[in-house]
Tab-separated table of C-alpha atoms in Angstrom:
chain	number	residue	atom	x	y	z
Q	1	MET	CA	70.979	146.917	82.299
Q	2	PRO	CA	74.322	145.030	82.277
Q	3	VAL	CA	74.144	141.258	82.378
Q	4	ARG	CA	75.818	139.683	85.403
Q	5	PRO	CA	78.698	137.465	84.185
Q	6	ALA	CA	77.902	133.764	84.382
Q	7	PRO	CA	79.414	132.544	87.674
Q	8	GLY	CA	81.571	129.494	88.042
Q	9	GLU	CA	80.245	126.486	89.922
Q	10	GLY	CA	81.858	127.365	93.247
Q	11	GLU	CA	80.728	130.988	93.133
Q	12	LEU	CA	77.160	130.053	92.182
Q	13	LYS	CA	76.962	127.401	94.920
Q	14	GLU	CA	78.098	129.957	97.495
Q	15	ARG	CA	75.618	132.545	96.245
Q	16	LEU	CA	72.690	130.102	96.332
Q	17	ALA	CA	73.588	128.654	99.736
Q	18	ALA	CA	74.078	132.105	101.274
Q	19	ARG	CA	70.793	133.330	99.821
Q	20	THR	CA	68.933	130.280	101.123
Q	21	LEU	CA	70.278	130.744	104.655
Q	22	GLU	CA	69.444	134.461	104.498
Q	23	LEU	CA	65.820	133.588	103.660
Q	24	VAL	CA	65.611	130.797	106.256
Q	25	ASP	CA	66.661	133.251	108.965
Q	26	ILE	CA	63.703	135.550	108.217
Q	27	PRO	CA	60.723	133.893	109.974
Q	28	SER	CA	57.695	133.609	107.692
Q	29	GLU	CA	55.191	131.218	109.200
Q	30	SER	CA	51.820	131.280	107.453
Q	31	ARG	CA	50.020	134.625	107.924
Q	32	ALA	CA	53.303	136.286	108.931
Q	33	GLU	CA	55.064	136.575	105.561
Q	34	ALA	CA	55.123	140.383	105.196
Q	35	ALA	CA	58.707	140.826	106.434
Q	36	LEU	CA	60.031	138.196	104.035
Q	37	ALA	CA	58.033	139.653	101.135
Q	38	ALA	CA	59.518	143.087	101.835
Q	39	HIS	CA	63.032	141.615	102.012
Q	40	VAL	CA	62.640	139.729	98.720
Q	41	ALA	CA	61.311	142.848	97.005
Q	42	GLY	CA	64.246	144.892	98.342
Q	43	VAL	CA	66.860	142.365	97.182
Q	44	LEU	CA	65.367	142.166	93.695
Q	45	ARG	CA	64.978	145.920	93.286
Q	46	ALA	CA	68.538	146.494	94.521
Q	47	GLY	CA	69.699	144.047	91.853
Q	48	GLY	CA	67.948	145.962	89.090
Q	49	ALA	CA	64.866	143.757	88.652
Q	50	GLU	CA	61.396	145.047	87.907
Q	51	VAL	CA	59.179	144.239	90.924
Q	52	SER	CA	55.400	144.690	91.181
Q	53	ASP	CA	53.635	144.596	94.535
Q	54	LEU	CA	50.369	142.764	93.831
Q	55	GLY	CA	48.981	143.134	97.341
Q	56	ASP	CA	48.553	140.598	100.151
Q	57	SER	CA	52.332	139.925	100.259
Q	58	CYS	CA	52.276	138.809	96.606
Q	59	LEU	CA	55.164	139.930	94.380
Q	60	LEU	CA	55.860	139.596	90.656
Q	61	ALA	CA	59.466	140.107	89.541
Q	62	ARG	CA	61.253	139.877	86.215
Q	63	PRO	CA	64.433	141.138	84.596
Q	64	THR	CA	63.871	144.728	83.494
Q	65	GLY	CA	62.799	144.934	79.861
Q	66	LEU	CA	61.901	141.237	79.518
Q	67	ARG	CA	58.469	139.600	79.272
Q	68	PRO	CA	59.348	135.931	79.796
Q	69	ALA	CA	57.140	133.075	78.625
Q	70	MET	CA	57.881	130.978	81.723
Q	71	LEU	CA	56.907	131.895	85.268
Q	72	LEU	CA	58.606	130.540	88.379
Q	73	ALA	CA	56.202	130.378	91.324
Q	74	GLY	CA	56.926	129.814	95.006
Q	75	HIS	CA	55.303	130.349	98.383
Q	76	LEU	CA	56.856	132.513	101.064
Q	77	ASP	CA	55.387	130.773	104.101
Q	78	THR	CA	56.569	127.893	106.241
Q	79	VAL	CA	54.947	125.597	108.766
Q	80	PRO	CA	55.444	126.521	112.450
Q	81	ALA	CA	58.981	126.427	113.826
Q	82	GLN	CA	60.286	123.314	115.607
Q	83	ASP	CA	63.329	124.804	117.328
Q	84	ASN	CA	64.924	125.040	113.869
Q	85	LEU	CA	65.564	128.785	113.676
Q	86	PRO	CA	68.034	130.297	113.030
Q	87	GLY	CA	69.394	128.095	110.276
Q	88	SER	CA	72.895	126.835	109.662
Q	89	ARG	CA	74.993	125.592	106.777
Q	90	ASP	CA	78.040	123.617	105.825
Q	91	ALA	CA	79.596	122.817	102.472
Q	92	ALA	CA	76.873	120.325	101.540
Q	93	HIS	CA	73.607	121.534	103.095
Q	94	VAL	CA	71.615	124.498	104.336
Q	95	ARG	CA	69.535	123.564	107.385
Q	96	GLY	CA	66.591	125.205	109.085
Q	97	LEU	CA	62.883	125.909	108.910
Q	98	GLY	CA	61.680	125.905	105.308
Q	99	ALA	CA	65.088	125.124	103.790
Q	100	SER	CA	63.602	122.434	101.557
Q	101	ASP	CA	59.987	123.646	101.469
Q	102	MET	CA	60.742	126.061	99.954
Q	103	LYS	CA	63.311	128.734	100.748
Q	104	GLY	CA	65.966	126.988	98.700
Q	105	ALA	CA	63.630	127.305	95.715
Q	106	LEU	CA	62.986	130.979	96.511
Q	107	ALA	CA	66.754	131.523	96.471
Q	108	VAL	CA	66.974	129.909	93.024
Q	109	MET	CA	64.094	132.102	91.803
Q	110	ILE	CA	65.748	135.282	93.087
Q	111	GLU	CA	69.144	134.421	91.634
Q	112	ALA	CA	67.613	133.480	88.264
Q	113	VAL	CA	65.926	136.879	87.981
Q	114	LEU	CA	69.065	138.728	89.126
Q	115	ALA	CA	71.069	136.804	86.513
Q	116	ARG	CA	68.579	138.079	83.902
Q	117	LEU	CA	67.525	134.597	82.882
Q	118	PRO	CA	64.267	134.844	80.880
Q	119	TYR	CA	61.915	133.953	83.727
Q	120	ALA	CA	59.388	135.923	85.711
Q	121	ALA	CA	59.003	135.015	89.397
Q	122	LEU	CA	55.819	135.061	91.462
Q	123	PHE	CA	56.052	134.966	95.273
Q	124	PHE	CA	52.902	134.426	97.351
Q	125	PRO	CA	51.872	133.611	100.964
Q	126	ARG	CA	49.725	131.075	102.862
Q	127	GLU	CA	50.327	127.961	100.776
Q	128	GLU	CA	50.777	125.819	103.885
Q	129	LEU	CA	47.215	126.580	105.070
Q	130	PRO	CA	43.926	125.063	103.861
Q	131	SER	CA	42.975	126.145	100.339
Q	132	THR	CA	40.143	128.276	101.729
Q	133	GLU	CA	42.860	130.695	102.899
Q	134	SER	CA	44.746	130.697	99.593
Q	135	ALA	CA	46.284	133.966	98.440
Q	136	LEU	CA	47.085	132.572	94.985
Q	137	THR	CA	43.590	131.933	93.617
Q	138	PRO	CA	42.318	135.427	94.525
Q	139	LEU	CA	45.508	136.906	93.058
Q	140	LEU	CA	45.030	135.133	89.717
Q	141	GLU	CA	41.438	136.392	89.636
Q	142	ARG	CA	42.287	140.052	90.301
Q	143	SER	CA	45.725	140.274	88.631
Q	144	PRO	CA	46.252	137.623	85.920
Q	145	VAL	CA	49.923	137.098	85.099
Q	146	GLU	CA	51.479	136.530	81.687
Q	147	ALA	CA	52.826	133.003	81.339
Q	148	GLU	CA	52.784	130.210	78.788
Q	149	LEU	CA	54.040	127.726	81.389
Q	150	VAL	CA	54.304	127.952	85.174
Q	151	LEU	CA	57.041	126.131	87.085
Q	152	VAL	CA	55.762	125.698	90.635
Q	153	MET	CA	58.996	125.212	92.542
Q	154	GLU	CA	57.727	122.795	95.173
Q	155	PRO	CA	60.214	120.168	96.423
Q	156	THR	CA	60.744	117.562	93.684
Q	157	ASP	CA	64.422	116.538	94.113
Q	158	CYS	CA	65.091	118.359	90.799
Q	159	GLU	CA	62.734	116.036	88.968
Q	160	LEU	CA	59.749	117.245	87.002
Q	161	HIS	CA	56.568	116.240	88.803
Q	162	ALA	CA	53.561	116.690	86.555
Q	163	GLY	CA	49.955	117.316	87.539
Q	164	CYS	CA	48.745	116.815	91.081
Q	165	LEU	CA	46.081	115.014	93.072
Q	166	GLY	CA	42.952	116.690	94.355
Q	167	ASN	CA	42.600	116.875	98.136
Q	168	LEU	CA	39.192	116.324	99.765
Q	169	ASN	CA	38.686	116.408	103.531
Q	170	ALA	CA	35.506	115.352	105.310
Q	171	THR	CA	34.178	114.533	108.759
Q	172	TRP	CA	32.490	111.135	108.897
Q	173	THR	CA	30.125	110.928	111.869
Q	174	PHE	CA	28.523	107.783	113.261
Q	175	ARG	CA	25.590	107.988	115.662
Q	176	GLY	CA	24.187	105.425	118.079
Q	177	ARG	CA	22.569	105.488	121.514
Q	178	SER	CA	24.403	105.886	124.805
Q	179	GLY	CA	23.967	103.443	127.673
Q	180	HIS	CA	25.655	101.563	130.509
Q	181	SER	CA	28.661	99.477	129.449
Q	182	ALA	CA	27.504	96.627	131.732
Q	183	ARG	CA	24.365	96.267	129.605
Q	184	PRO	CA	25.513	97.164	126.056
Q	185	TRP	CA	22.430	95.484	124.553
Q	186	HIS	CA	20.408	98.474	125.771
Q	187	ALA	CA	22.652	100.842	123.804
Q	188	ASP	CA	23.932	101.274	120.263
Q	189	ASN	CA	27.704	101.714	120.184
Q	190	ALA	CA	28.738	104.502	117.774
Q	191	ILE	CA	32.371	103.365	117.892
Q	192	THR	CA	31.326	99.900	116.728
Q	193	ARG	CA	29.405	101.511	113.884
Q	194	ALA	CA	32.496	103.534	113.014
Q	195	ALA	CA	34.683	100.423	113.051
Q	196	LEU	CA	32.425	98.753	110.497
Q	197	GLY	CA	32.549	101.817	108.262
Q	198	ILE	CA	36.311	102.205	108.576
Q	199	ALA	CA	36.811	98.538	107.721
Q	200	GLN	CA	34.737	98.980	104.577
Q	201	LEU	CA	36.684	102.072	103.490
Q	202	ALA	CA	40.004	100.367	104.218
Q	203	SER	CA	39.033	97.435	101.995
Q	204	ALA	CA	38.657	99.680	98.927
Q	205	PRO	CA	41.576	99.052	96.556
Q	206	VAL	CA	43.971	101.811	95.503
Q	207	LEU	CA	42.773	103.018	92.099
Q	208	PRO	CA	45.437	103.762	89.438
Q	209	VAL	CA	44.461	106.537	87.003
Q	210	GLU	CA	46.494	107.621	83.961
Q	211	SER	CA	46.951	111.276	82.994
Q	212	GLY	CA	49.466	112.514	80.439
Q	213	GLY	CA	51.059	109.083	80.277
Q	214	LEU	CA	51.677	109.053	84.053
Q	215	THR	CA	49.914	106.937	86.657
Q	216	PHE	CA	48.373	108.593	89.707
Q	217	HIS	CA	46.853	106.638	92.601
Q	218	GLU	CA	43.555	107.522	94.233
Q	219	VAL	CA	43.543	106.777	97.960
Q	220	ALA	CA	41.101	107.379	100.820
Q	221	SER	CA	42.236	107.244	104.432
Q	222	VAL	CA	40.841	107.801	107.909
Q	223	THR	CA	43.270	110.265	109.473
Q	224	ARG	CA	41.566	111.135	112.796
Q	225	ILE	CA	39.041	109.518	115.145
Q	226	SER	CA	37.358	110.759	118.306
Q	227	GLY	CA	34.614	109.342	120.478
Q	228	GLY	CA	33.763	108.167	123.954
Q	229	ILE	CA	32.249	109.663	127.099
Q	230	ALA	CA	33.537	107.644	130.049
Q	231	ALA	CA	34.982	104.224	130.840
Q	232	ASN	CA	31.567	102.848	131.752
Q	233	VAL	CA	29.449	104.506	129.030
Q	234	ILE	CA	28.618	103.202	125.575
Q	235	PRO	CA	29.160	106.239	123.308
Q	236	ASP	CA	26.417	107.610	121.096
Q	237	THR	CA	28.729	109.541	118.731
Q	238	CYS	CA	32.025	108.830	116.984
Q	239	ALA	CA	33.605	111.203	114.448
Q	240	CYS	CA	36.345	110.391	111.940
Q	241	GLY	CA	38.423	112.622	109.709
Q	242	VAL	CA	38.651	111.284	106.165
Q	243	ASN	CA	41.105	112.385	103.473
Q	244	PHE	CA	40.556	111.471	99.808
Q	245	ARG	CA	43.303	112.127	97.261
Q	246	TYR	CA	41.780	111.976	93.797
Q	247	ALA	CA	43.322	111.846	90.354
Q	248	PRO	CA	43.390	114.361	87.514
Q	249	GLY	CA	40.216	114.197	85.439
Q	250	ARG	CA	37.895	113.865	88.430
Q	251	THR	CA	36.106	117.108	89.333
Q	252	PRO	CA	35.659	118.203	92.958
Q	253	ALA	CA	31.947	117.293	92.739
Q	254	ASP	CA	32.846	113.874	91.295
Q	255	ALA	CA	35.295	113.379	94.152
Q	256	GLU	CA	32.623	114.033	96.769
Q	257	ALA	CA	30.306	111.544	95.068
Q	258	ARG	CA	33.104	108.966	94.856
Q	259	LEU	CA	33.999	109.311	98.540
Q	260	ALA	CA	30.339	108.888	99.486
Q	261	GLU	CA	30.305	105.726	97.386
Q	262	LEU	CA	33.447	104.418	99.100
Q	263	CYS	CA	31.823	105.052	102.494
Q	264	GLY	CA	28.942	102.806	101.444
Q	265	GLY	CA	26.168	105.018	102.759
Q	266	LEU	CA	27.307	104.445	106.346
Q	267	GLY	CA	27.442	107.348	108.763
Q	268	GLU	CA	27.119	111.008	107.800
Q	269	LEU	CA	29.672	112.775	105.596
Q	270	ALA	CA	30.287	116.522	105.920
Q	271	PHE	CA	32.724	117.907	103.342
Q	272	GLU	CA	35.080	120.526	104.758
Q	273	GLY	CA	37.659	121.310	102.110
Q	274	ASN	CA	38.068	120.299	98.477
Q	275	SER	CA	41.099	121.412	96.460
Q	276	GLY	CA	40.947	120.319	92.826
Q	277	SER	CA	43.409	118.175	90.904
Q	278	ALA	CA	45.518	119.246	87.908
Q	279	PRO	CA	46.322	117.454	84.637
Q	280	ALA	CA	49.857	116.355	83.794
Q	281	ALA	CA	51.090	119.042	81.388
Q	282	VAL	CA	54.168	117.104	80.242
Q	283	GLY	CA	53.276	117.573	76.565
Q	284	HIS	CA	53.577	121.360	76.675
Q	285	PRO	CA	56.484	122.501	74.431
Q	286	LEU	CA	58.100	124.541	77.196
Q	287	ALA	CA	57.796	121.625	79.616
Q	288	ARG	CA	59.493	119.412	77.024
Q	289	ARG	CA	62.248	122.016	76.677
Q	290	LEU	CA	62.853	121.936	80.419
Q	291	ILE	CA	62.809	118.132	80.527
Q	292	ASP	CA	65.234	117.816	77.610
Q	293	ALA	CA	67.557	120.603	78.772
Q	294	GLY	CA	67.937	119.101	82.222
Q	295	GLU	CA	67.542	115.443	81.228
Q	296	LEU	CA	64.919	115.378	83.951
Q	297	LYS	CA	63.173	112.351	85.341
Q	298	VAL	CA	59.404	112.795	85.000
Q	299	ALA	CA	56.980	111.518	87.641
Q	300	PRO	CA	53.371	112.112	88.689
Q	301	LYS	CA	52.846	114.427	91.662
Q	302	GLN	CA	51.240	112.093	94.200
Q	303	ALA	CA	50.146	115.046	96.332
Q	304	TRP	CA	48.379	118.397	96.014
Q	305	THR	CA	50.309	121.531	94.974
Q	306	PRO	CA	49.425	125.000	93.642
Q	307	VAL	CA	49.645	123.677	90.063
Q	308	ALA	CA	45.948	122.927	90.674
Q	309	GLU	CA	45.204	126.606	91.306
Q	310	PHE	CA	47.105	127.610	88.186
Q	311	ALA	CA	45.342	124.919	86.139
Q	312	ALA	CA	41.937	126.095	87.392
Q	313	ALA	CA	42.852	129.613	86.228
Q	314	GLY	CA	43.771	128.332	82.758
Q	315	TYR	CA	47.560	128.070	83.024
Q	316	ALA	CA	49.693	125.075	82.073
Q	317	ALA	CA	51.803	124.246	85.129
Q	318	VAL	CA	54.282	121.630	86.363
Q	319	ASN	CA	56.296	121.109	89.560
Q	320	PHE	CA	60.082	121.507	89.565
Q	321	GLY	CA	62.271	122.490	92.487
Q	322	PRO	CA	65.500	121.752	94.384
Q	323	GLY	CA	63.922	120.739	97.694
Q	324	ALA	CA	63.544	117.113	98.779
Q	325	PRO	CA	59.955	116.009	99.521
Q	326	ALA	CA	61.261	113.758	102.304
Q	327	GLN	CA	62.812	116.807	104.020
Q	328	ALA	CA	59.704	118.983	104.027
Q	329	HIS	CA	58.273	119.973	107.443
Q	330	ARG	CA	60.950	118.116	109.417
Q	331	ARG	CA	62.594	119.399	112.577
Q	332	ASP	CA	65.983	118.729	110.926
Q	333	GLU	CA	64.887	120.085	107.525
Q	334	SER	CA	67.676	120.736	105.024
Q	335	VAL	CA	68.336	121.328	101.347
Q	336	SER	CA	71.336	120.115	99.390
Q	337	VAL	CA	73.608	122.808	97.959
Q	338	ASP	CA	74.202	120.547	94.948
Q	339	ALA	CA	70.433	120.485	94.362
Q	340	LEU	CA	70.296	124.297	94.475
Q	341	LEU	CA	73.046	124.406	91.869
Q	342	LYS	CA	71.359	121.793	89.677
Q	343	ALA	CA	68.015	123.603	89.701
Q	344	HIS	CA	69.695	126.855	88.651
Q	345	ARG	CA	71.717	125.151	85.926
Q	346	VAL	CA	68.578	123.446	84.534
Q	347	LEU	CA	66.876	126.826	84.303
Q	348	GLU	CA	69.949	128.203	82.551
Q	349	ALA	CA	69.989	125.320	80.065
Q	350	ALA	CA	66.253	125.585	79.340
Q	351	ALA	CA	66.619	129.321	78.758
Q	352	THR	CA	69.219	128.838	76.036
């Protein structure tokens, strides 16, 4: 298979920007990724890459004849559209649904494989949904992939973001006794009970936790609240949504126990989703190669990403991608063409 000549900066920028816009313009909201998966497979096969269909809109691609040590991983899906399809572009940016999270990264992955850089690329669906609907964890169980290090190409502004927080969601219910609002002493106000519990949770300090020489911050927040029957009724039930982001080193079971402790035994906690954390794999030799080759800034990933699913399956994984976290999920979402170029060039430098 002939090696594509290394493009100049202008040619590579154009190729990456055009590819990103091409992918943006193929709708792929969660659970509707099949058309994009088929398109990506077609582009890669037409370019001479070896492509395996792993089922459930999951694809594994690599340059024919190579078995790379590093795997690039990216999700095909986007959040729902916000009047931001089709996309558009100018000299500096590609705009549209998923441009930053993460069709710009998918474009870099495709172009890296087509350029025969020594990387495999894994494309998978449904990352934007709760972890109970993950396609990645079942895939790694039924079809393990070969990789010494996984680069999950989530938006990182071309920095290396190591590890990730766990993500625990729960419903926190407070119960009282309903009654007439003119005589509240005959009732037991569930909203008042909730207010006392929320105040206690809010008073808990942010907890810094070190992993791999990086500092993560554990935080618990009330994100939703609902209660009330009528303007003249003391409510007997109030329910709150609670989100706990926990640091590497704490297991999902530990996280549930810690959140119960933070809630001080008040109300009733029902755990609804618990995605584990991942350690900061910055000491891995291939991660060091990437950091040194790109002179990358290294930071902790103060969020959850699929590095946790890879870590749970026994893979070393870090986050690195061209998208901007601040642009993800926005109506005016965009990705910088310079960032697309930088991500590709870092992969080139790490490969050599």
